[in-house]
Amino acid sequence: HLQGWMWERDNLRRYFEIRNGLLGADYSSKLGPWLSLGCISPRTVHKEVRRYEAERVANKSTYWLIFELLVRDFFYFHTARVGPRLFYPHGEGVVRQEWVTDSAALEAWKTGRTGWPLVDANMRELVATGFLSNRGRQVAAAFLALELRLDWRLGAAFFEEHLLDYDPASNWANWHAVAGLTGAKVHRFNVVRQGKVHDPEGAYVRLWCSELAGVEGAAVHEPLEAALETRFLEPVAV
């Protein structure tokens, strides 16, 4: 897999430009399952990137893949440092957030029926395939924790249940950060803008939300317009 993605199809050369893709086989390395199951080691990937840099090109893309390996290691060390506090409602306790209880909103998020097209497409892909892009993970997680204000641990547990590349440290520490519990900058996403930037023609959303097949172009990312033009759900209030 690594040989094909990096060397035969030469995707590492342009990885920085394609890494936020949503559709297709090669926009990401898809190494997650192999790393999480121990089929390949981060050191092996790092060694191959350095060989690629020596034999082909060293650029922002090669740097970024190594950076992502380092982030993965950081999550391991972070998890070891905070221990069981990682699973507390407020994480380490650096920042306290108030979570709401809304079983209907949680179920809508899990089943991809929030009425927010990009979030719904993300969640439907996850449940159907066990895969979700990095961009999709960030958007879906931030929507649950920062917009719906639901307990982030419910989202982390759902990802744990469905992701093929589930890794305890990477999953829970990333959710911990997305939920704004680390004291670092909190990234709130404008879901409509994220869709228009990363799925400008709406092909990804229409693939997973068949109800929106008749909505053309970027208009598919507008929740109210999608609900009015089709039988799509009215968006969950945030």
mmCIF file of C-alpha atoms in Angstrom:
data_model
loop_
_atom_site.group_PDB
_atom_site.id
_atom_site.type_symbol
_atom_site.label_atom_id
_atom_site.label_comp_id
_atom_site.label_asym_id
_atom_site.label_seq_id
_atom_site.Cartn_x
_atom_site.Cartn_y
_atom_site.Cartn_z
ATOM 1 C CA HIS A 1 0.000 0.000 0.000
ATOM 2 C CA LEU A 2 2.736 2.470 0.971
ATOM 3 C CA GLN A 3 4.751 1.552 -2.114
ATOM 4 C CA GLY A 4 1.793 2.161 -4.406
ATOM 5 C CA TRP A 5 0.634 5.430 -2.848
ATOM 6 C CA MET A 6 4.035 7.017 -2.372
ATOM 7 C CA TRP A 7 6.194 5.632 -5.164
ATOM 8 C CA GLU A 8 4.112 4.141 -7.976
ATOM 9 C CA ARG A 9 1.421 6.837 -8.066
ATOM 10 C CA ASP A 10 3.744 9.542 -6.697
ATOM 11 C CA ASN A 11 1.091 11.066 -4.438
ATOM 12 C CA LEU A 12 3.501 12.255 -1.762
ATOM 13 C CA ARG A 13 4.794 14.952 -4.125
ATOM 14 C CA ARG A 14 1.482 16.844 -3.893
ATOM 15 C CA TYR A 15 0.208 15.610 -0.550
ATOM 16 C CA PHE A 16 -0.019 19.055 1.033
ATOM 17 C CA GLU A 17 -2.328 20.250 -1.754
ATOM 18 C CA ILE A 18 -4.613 17.199 -1.777
ATOM 19 C CA ARG A 19 -4.703 16.186 1.909
ATOM 20 C CA ASN A 20 -8.029 17.918 2.619
ATOM 21 C CA GLY A 21 -9.829 16.062 -0.135
ATOM 22 C CA LEU A 22 -13.097 14.248 0.447
ATOM 23 C CA LEU A 23 -13.513 12.000 -2.595
ATOM 24 C CA GLY A 24 -11.171 9.457 -4.153
ATOM 25 C CA ALA A 25 -8.564 6.916 -3.128
ATOM 26 C CA ASP A 26 -5.339 8.893 -3.139
ATOM 27 C CA TYR A 27 -5.929 12.291 -1.520
ATOM 28 C CA SER A 28 -4.709 10.789 1.768
ATOM 29 C CA SER A 29 -2.209 8.035 2.447
ATOM 30 C CA LYS A 30 -4.868 5.735 3.995
ATOM 31 C CA LEU A 31 -2.116 4.385 6.258
ATOM 32 C CA GLY A 32 -4.234 4.773 9.396
ATOM 33 C CA PRO A 33 -5.520 1.181 9.693
ATOM 34 C CA TRP A 34 -2.074 -0.286 9.056
ATOM 35 C CA LEU A 35 -0.501 1.991 11.674
ATOM 36 C CA SER A 36 -3.196 1.434 14.285
ATOM 37 C CA LEU A 37 -2.995 -2.359 13.941
ATOM 38 C CA GLY A 38 0.803 -2.417 13.984
ATOM 39 C CA CYS A 39 1.099 -3.729 10.423
ATOM 40 C CA ILE A 40 3.552 -0.938 9.640
ATOM 41 C CA SER A 41 5.511 1.253 12.015
ATOM 42 C CA PRO A 42 5.772 5.064 12.011
ATOM 43 C CA ARG A 43 9.536 4.626 11.717
ATOM 44 C CA THR A 44 9.120 2.680 8.499
ATOM 45 C CA VAL A 45 6.929 5.424 7.043
ATOM 46 C CA HIS A 46 9.409 8.079 8.187
ATOM 47 C CA LYS A 47 12.286 6.175 6.611
ATOM 48 C CA GLU A 48 10.429 5.921 3.298
ATOM 49 C CA VAL A 49 9.644 9.645 3.310
ATOM 50 C CA ARG A 50 13.314 10.465 3.849
ATOM 51 C CA ARG A 51 14.253 8.125 0.988
ATOM 52 C CA TYR A 52 11.646 9.812 -1.187
ATOM 53 C CA GLU A 53 13.132 13.199 -0.327
ATOM 54 C CA ALA A 54 16.598 11.982 -1.300
ATOM 55 C CA GLU A 55 15.530 10.303 -4.546
ATOM 56 C CA ARG A 56 12.693 12.539 -5.776
ATOM 57 C CA VAL A 57 11.836 15.761 -3.969
ATOM 58 C CA ALA A 58 11.779 17.314 -0.503
ATOM 59 C CA ASN A 59 8.969 19.831 -0.208
ATOM 60 C CA LYS A 60 6.104 20.987 1.987
ATOM 61 C CA SER A 61 4.251 17.757 1.268
ATOM 62 C CA THR A 62 7.022 15.495 2.565
ATOM 63 C CA TYR A 63 7.398 17.719 5.611
ATOM 64 C CA TRP A 64 3.670 17.519 6.280
ATOM 65 C CA LEU A 65 3.468 13.740 6.271
ATOM 66 C CA ILE A 66 6.294 13.590 8.819
ATOM 67 C CA PHE A 67 4.566 16.318 10.843
ATOM 68 C CA GLU A 68 1.413 14.193 10.972
ATOM 69 C CA LEU A 69 3.438 11.235 12.270
ATOM 70 C CA LEU A 70 4.775 13.541 14.991
ATOM 71 C CA VAL A 71 1.236 14.644 15.893
ATOM 72 C CA ARG A 72 0.344 10.991 16.257
ATOM 73 C CA ASP A 73 3.279 10.520 18.648
ATOM 74 C CA PHE A 74 2.278 13.663 20.528
ATOM 75 C CA PHE A 75 -1.158 12.198 21.177
ATOM 76 C CA TYR A 76 0.490 9.090 22.659
ATOM 77 C CA PHE A 77 2.602 11.173 25.042
ATOM 78 C CA HIS A 78 -0.358 13.414 25.857
ATOM 79 C CA THR A 79 -2.495 10.395 26.719
ATOM 80 C CA ALA A 80 0.260 8.962 28.911
ATOM 81 C CA ARG A 81 0.578 12.299 30.731
ATOM 82 C CA VAL A 82 -3.094 12.937 31.480
ATOM 83 C CA GLY A 83 -4.039 9.301 32.070
ATOM 84 C CA PRO A 84 -7.687 8.632 32.949
ATOM 85 C CA ARG A 85 -8.453 12.374 33.031
ATOM 86 C CA LEU A 86 -8.575 12.168 29.236
ATOM 87 C CA PHE A 87 -11.948 10.464 29.632
ATOM 88 C CA TYR A 88 -13.441 12.960 32.112
ATOM 89 C CA PRO A 89 -16.234 15.291 30.933
ATOM 90 C CA HIS A 90 -13.882 18.272 31.200
ATOM 91 C CA GLY A 91 -10.705 16.427 30.272
ATOM 92 C CA GLU A 92 -7.723 17.686 32.194
ATOM 93 C CA GLY A 93 -9.834 20.359 33.817
ATOM 94 C CA VAL A 94 -7.904 23.198 32.160
ATOM 95 C CA VAL A 95 -11.145 24.420 30.586
ATOM 96 C CA ARG A 96 -14.633 23.597 31.787
ATOM 97 C CA GLN A 97 -17.429 23.289 29.259
ATOM 98 C CA GLU A 98 -21.087 22.751 30.003
ATOM 99 C CA TRP A 99 -22.546 19.904 27.949
ATOM 100 C CA VAL A 100 -26.226 19.472 27.201
ATOM 101 C CA THR A 101 -28.250 16.268 27.048
ATOM 102 C CA ASP A 102 -30.230 15.897 23.830
ATOM 103 C CA SER A 103 -30.764 12.319 22.695
ATOM 104 C CA ALA A 104 -32.587 13.407 19.524
ATOM 105 C CA ALA A 105 -29.709 15.640 18.410
ATOM 106 C CA LEU A 106 -27.190 12.899 19.198
ATOM 107 C CA GLU A 107 -29.133 10.353 17.158
ATOM 108 C CA ALA A 108 -29.424 12.809 14.260
ATOM 109 C CA TRP A 109 -25.644 13.304 14.333
ATOM 110 C CA LYS A 110 -24.927 9.566 14.483
ATOM 111 C CA THR A 111 -27.228 8.730 11.581
ATOM 112 C CA GLY A 112 -26.317 11.668 9.356
ATOM 113 C CA ARG A 113 -29.687 13.352 9.666
ATOM 114 C CA THR A 114 -28.858 16.749 11.181
ATOM 115 C CA GLY A 115 -29.952 18.644 8.075
ATOM 116 C CA TRP A 116 -26.442 20.080 7.688
ATOM 117 C CA PRO A 117 -25.347 18.444 4.412
ATOM 118 C CA LEU A 118 -21.559 18.229 4.939
ATOM 119 C CA VAL A 119 -21.898 16.860 8.464
ATOM 120 C CA ASP A 120 -24.510 14.349 7.326
ATOM 121 C CA ALA A 121 -22.355 13.193 4.407
ATOM 122 C CA ASN A 122 -19.399 12.768 6.779
ATOM 123 C CA MET A 123 -21.375 10.656 9.228
ATOM 124 C CA ARG A 124 -22.990 8.506 6.560
ATOM 125 C CA GLU A 125 -19.583 7.768 5.042
ATOM 126 C CA LEU A 126 -18.194 6.817 8.446
ATOM 127 C CA VAL A 127 -21.013 4.406 9.266
ATOM 128 C CA ALA A 128 -21.056 2.842 5.793
ATOM 129 C CA THR A 129 -17.302 2.429 5.276
ATOM 130 C CA GLY A 130 -15.433 2.821 8.564
ATOM 131 C CA PHE A 131 -13.418 5.610 6.944
ATOM 132 C CA LEU A 132 -13.591 9.363 7.312
ATOM 133 C CA SER A 133 -11.171 11.961 5.991
ATOM 134 C CA ASN A 134 -9.204 14.126 8.394
ATOM 135 C CA ARG A 135 -11.241 17.151 7.303
ATOM 136 C CA GLY A 136 -14.458 15.223 7.833
ATOM 137 C CA ARG A 137 -13.408 14.113 11.315
ATOM 138 C CA GLN A 138 -12.635 17.653 12.396
ATOM 139 C CA VAL A 139 -15.874 19.060 10.988
ATOM 140 C CA ALA A 140 -18.103 16.323 12.411
ATOM 141 C CA ALA A 141 -16.430 16.360 15.828
ATOM 142 C CA ALA A 142 -16.497 20.138 16.153
ATOM 143 C CA PHE A 143 -20.154 20.193 15.130
ATOM 144 C CA LEU A 144 -21.122 17.784 17.906
ATOM 145 C CA ALA A 145 -19.035 19.375 20.668
ATOM 146 C CA LEU A 146 -19.053 23.068 19.807
ATOM 147 C CA GLU A 147 -22.354 23.582 17.972
ATOM 148 C CA LEU A 148 -24.687 20.957 19.416
ATOM 149 C CA ARG A 149 -22.851 21.235 22.764
ATOM 150 C CA LEU A 150 -23.201 17.512 23.366
ATOM 151 C CA ASP A 151 -20.765 15.630 25.585
ATOM 152 C CA TRP A 152 -17.704 15.100 23.385
ATOM 153 C CA ARG A 153 -17.164 11.627 24.851
ATOM 154 C CA LEU A 154 -20.316 10.384 23.132
ATOM 155 C CA GLY A 155 -18.811 11.368 19.796
ATOM 156 C CA ALA A 156 -15.418 9.868 20.625
ATOM 157 C CA ALA A 157 -17.063 6.589 21.611
ATOM 158 C CA PHE A 158 -19.037 6.525 18.360
ATOM 159 C CA PHE A 159 -15.849 7.058 16.346
ATOM 160 C CA GLU A 160 -14.213 4.297 18.380
ATOM 161 C CA GLU A 161 -17.038 1.968 17.401
ATOM 162 C CA HIS A 162 -16.872 2.678 13.668
ATOM 163 C CA LEU A 163 -13.387 3.772 12.558
ATOM 164 C CA LEU A 164 -11.279 1.114 10.862
ATOM 165 C CA ASP A 165 -8.148 2.976 11.950
ATOM 166 C CA TYR A 166 -9.289 3.490 15.538
ATOM 167 C CA ASP A 167 -6.413 4.165 17.877
ATOM 168 C CA PRO A 168 -7.182 5.055 21.520
ATOM 169 C CA ALA A 169 -4.671 7.879 21.886
ATOM 170 C CA SER A 170 -5.235 9.441 18.482
ATOM 171 C CA ASN A 171 -9.016 9.271 18.724
ATOM 172 C CA TRP A 172 -9.614 10.405 22.294
ATOM 173 C CA ALA A 173 -6.843 12.999 22.450
ATOM 174 C CA ASN A 174 -7.997 14.534 19.174
ATOM 175 C CA TRP A 175 -11.587 14.725 20.398
ATOM 176 C CA HIS A 176 -10.307 16.197 23.660
ATOM 177 C CA ALA A 177 -8.612 18.960 21.663
ATOM 178 C CA VAL A 178 -11.505 19.553 19.261
ATOM 179 C CA ALA A 179 -13.868 19.953 22.229
ATOM 180 C CA GLY A 180 -11.734 22.864 23.431
ATOM 181 C CA LEU A 181 -10.485 21.221 26.635
ATOM 182 C CA THR A 182 -6.739 21.681 26.265
ATOM 183 C CA GLY A 183 -6.494 25.429 26.739
ATOM 184 C CA ALA A 184 -5.219 25.807 23.185
ATOM 185 C CA LYS A 185 -7.006 27.626 20.352
ATOM 186 C CA VAL A 186 -10.474 26.254 19.683
ATOM 187 C CA HIS A 187 -11.327 25.739 16.017
ATOM 188 C CA ARG A 188 -14.986 26.357 15.288
ATOM 189 C CA PHE A 189 -15.937 25.525 11.729
ATOM 190 C CA ASN A 190 -18.430 27.283 9.520
ATOM 191 C CA VAL A 191 -19.917 24.097 8.087
ATOM 192 C CA VAL A 192 -21.319 25.758 4.974
ATOM 193 C CA ARG A 193 -18.004 27.440 4.189
ATOM 194 C CA GLN A 194 -16.086 24.204 4.802
ATOM 195 C CA GLY A 195 -18.311 22.470 2.267
ATOM 196 C CA LYS A 196 -17.877 25.169 -0.353
ATOM 197 C CA VAL A 197 -14.092 25.209 0.078
ATOM 198 C CA HIS A 198 -13.427 21.467 0.182
ATOM 199 C CA ASP A 199 -16.361 20.215 -1.914
ATOM 200 C CA PRO A 200 -16.922 23.190 -4.253
ATOM 201 C CA GLU A 201 -19.061 21.300 -6.763
ATOM 202 C CA GLY A 202 -20.962 19.381 -4.105
ATOM 203 C CA ALA A 203 -20.016 15.972 -5.513
ATOM 204 C CA TYR A 204 -19.113 14.516 -2.118
ATOM 205 C CA VAL A 205 -22.334 15.613 -0.432
ATOM 206 C CA ARG A 206 -24.481 14.388 -3.316
ATOM 207 C CA LEU A 207 -22.713 11.002 -3.208
ATOM 208 C CA TRP A 208 -23.663 10.376 0.423
ATOM 209 C CA CYS A 209 -26.889 12.400 0.624
ATOM 210 C CA SER A 210 -28.894 11.076 -2.299
ATOM 211 C CA GLU A 211 -31.819 13.303 -1.320
ATOM 212 C CA LEU A 212 -29.760 16.233 -2.604
ATOM 213 C CA ALA A 213 -28.957 14.758 -6.011
ATOM 214 C CA GLY A 214 -31.035 17.407 -7.745
ATOM 215 C CA VAL A 215 -29.363 20.396 -6.089
ATOM 216 C CA GLU A 216 -26.637 21.732 -8.355
ATOM 217 C CA GLY A 217 -23.193 23.014 -7.459
ATOM 218 C CA ALA A 218 -22.265 24.601 -4.148
ATOM 219 C CA ALA A 219 -25.921 25.326 -3.312
ATOM 220 C CA VAL A 220 -26.024 21.794 -1.944
ATOM 221 C CA HIS A 221 -24.145 23.051 1.109
ATOM 222 C CA GLU A 222 -26.829 25.559 2.120
ATOM 223 C CA PRO A 223 -28.971 23.726 4.705
ATOM 224 C CA LEU A 224 -32.148 25.774 4.375
ATOM 225 C CA GLU A 225 -31.979 25.891 0.604
ATOM 226 C CA ALA A 226 -31.410 22.144 0.481
ATOM 227 C CA ALA A 227 -34.423 21.579 2.730
ATOM 228 C CA LEU A 228 -36.638 23.833 0.615
ATOM 229 C CA GLU A 229 -35.617 22.430 -2.778
ATOM 230 C CA THR A 230 -35.730 18.760 -1.802
ATOM 231 C CA ARG A 231 -37.147 16.467 0.831
ATOM 232 C CA PHE A 232 -33.956 16.887 2.862
ATOM 233 C CA LEU A 233 -34.276 17.452 6.599
ATOM 234 C CA GLU A 234 -34.568 20.868 8.150
ATOM 235 C CA PRO A 235 -31.250 21.658 9.847
ATOM 236 C CA VAL A 236 -30.840 21.045 13.566
ATOM 237 C CA ALA A 237 -30.678 24.386 15.359
ATOM 238 C CA VAL A 238 -27.196 25.376 16.527
#
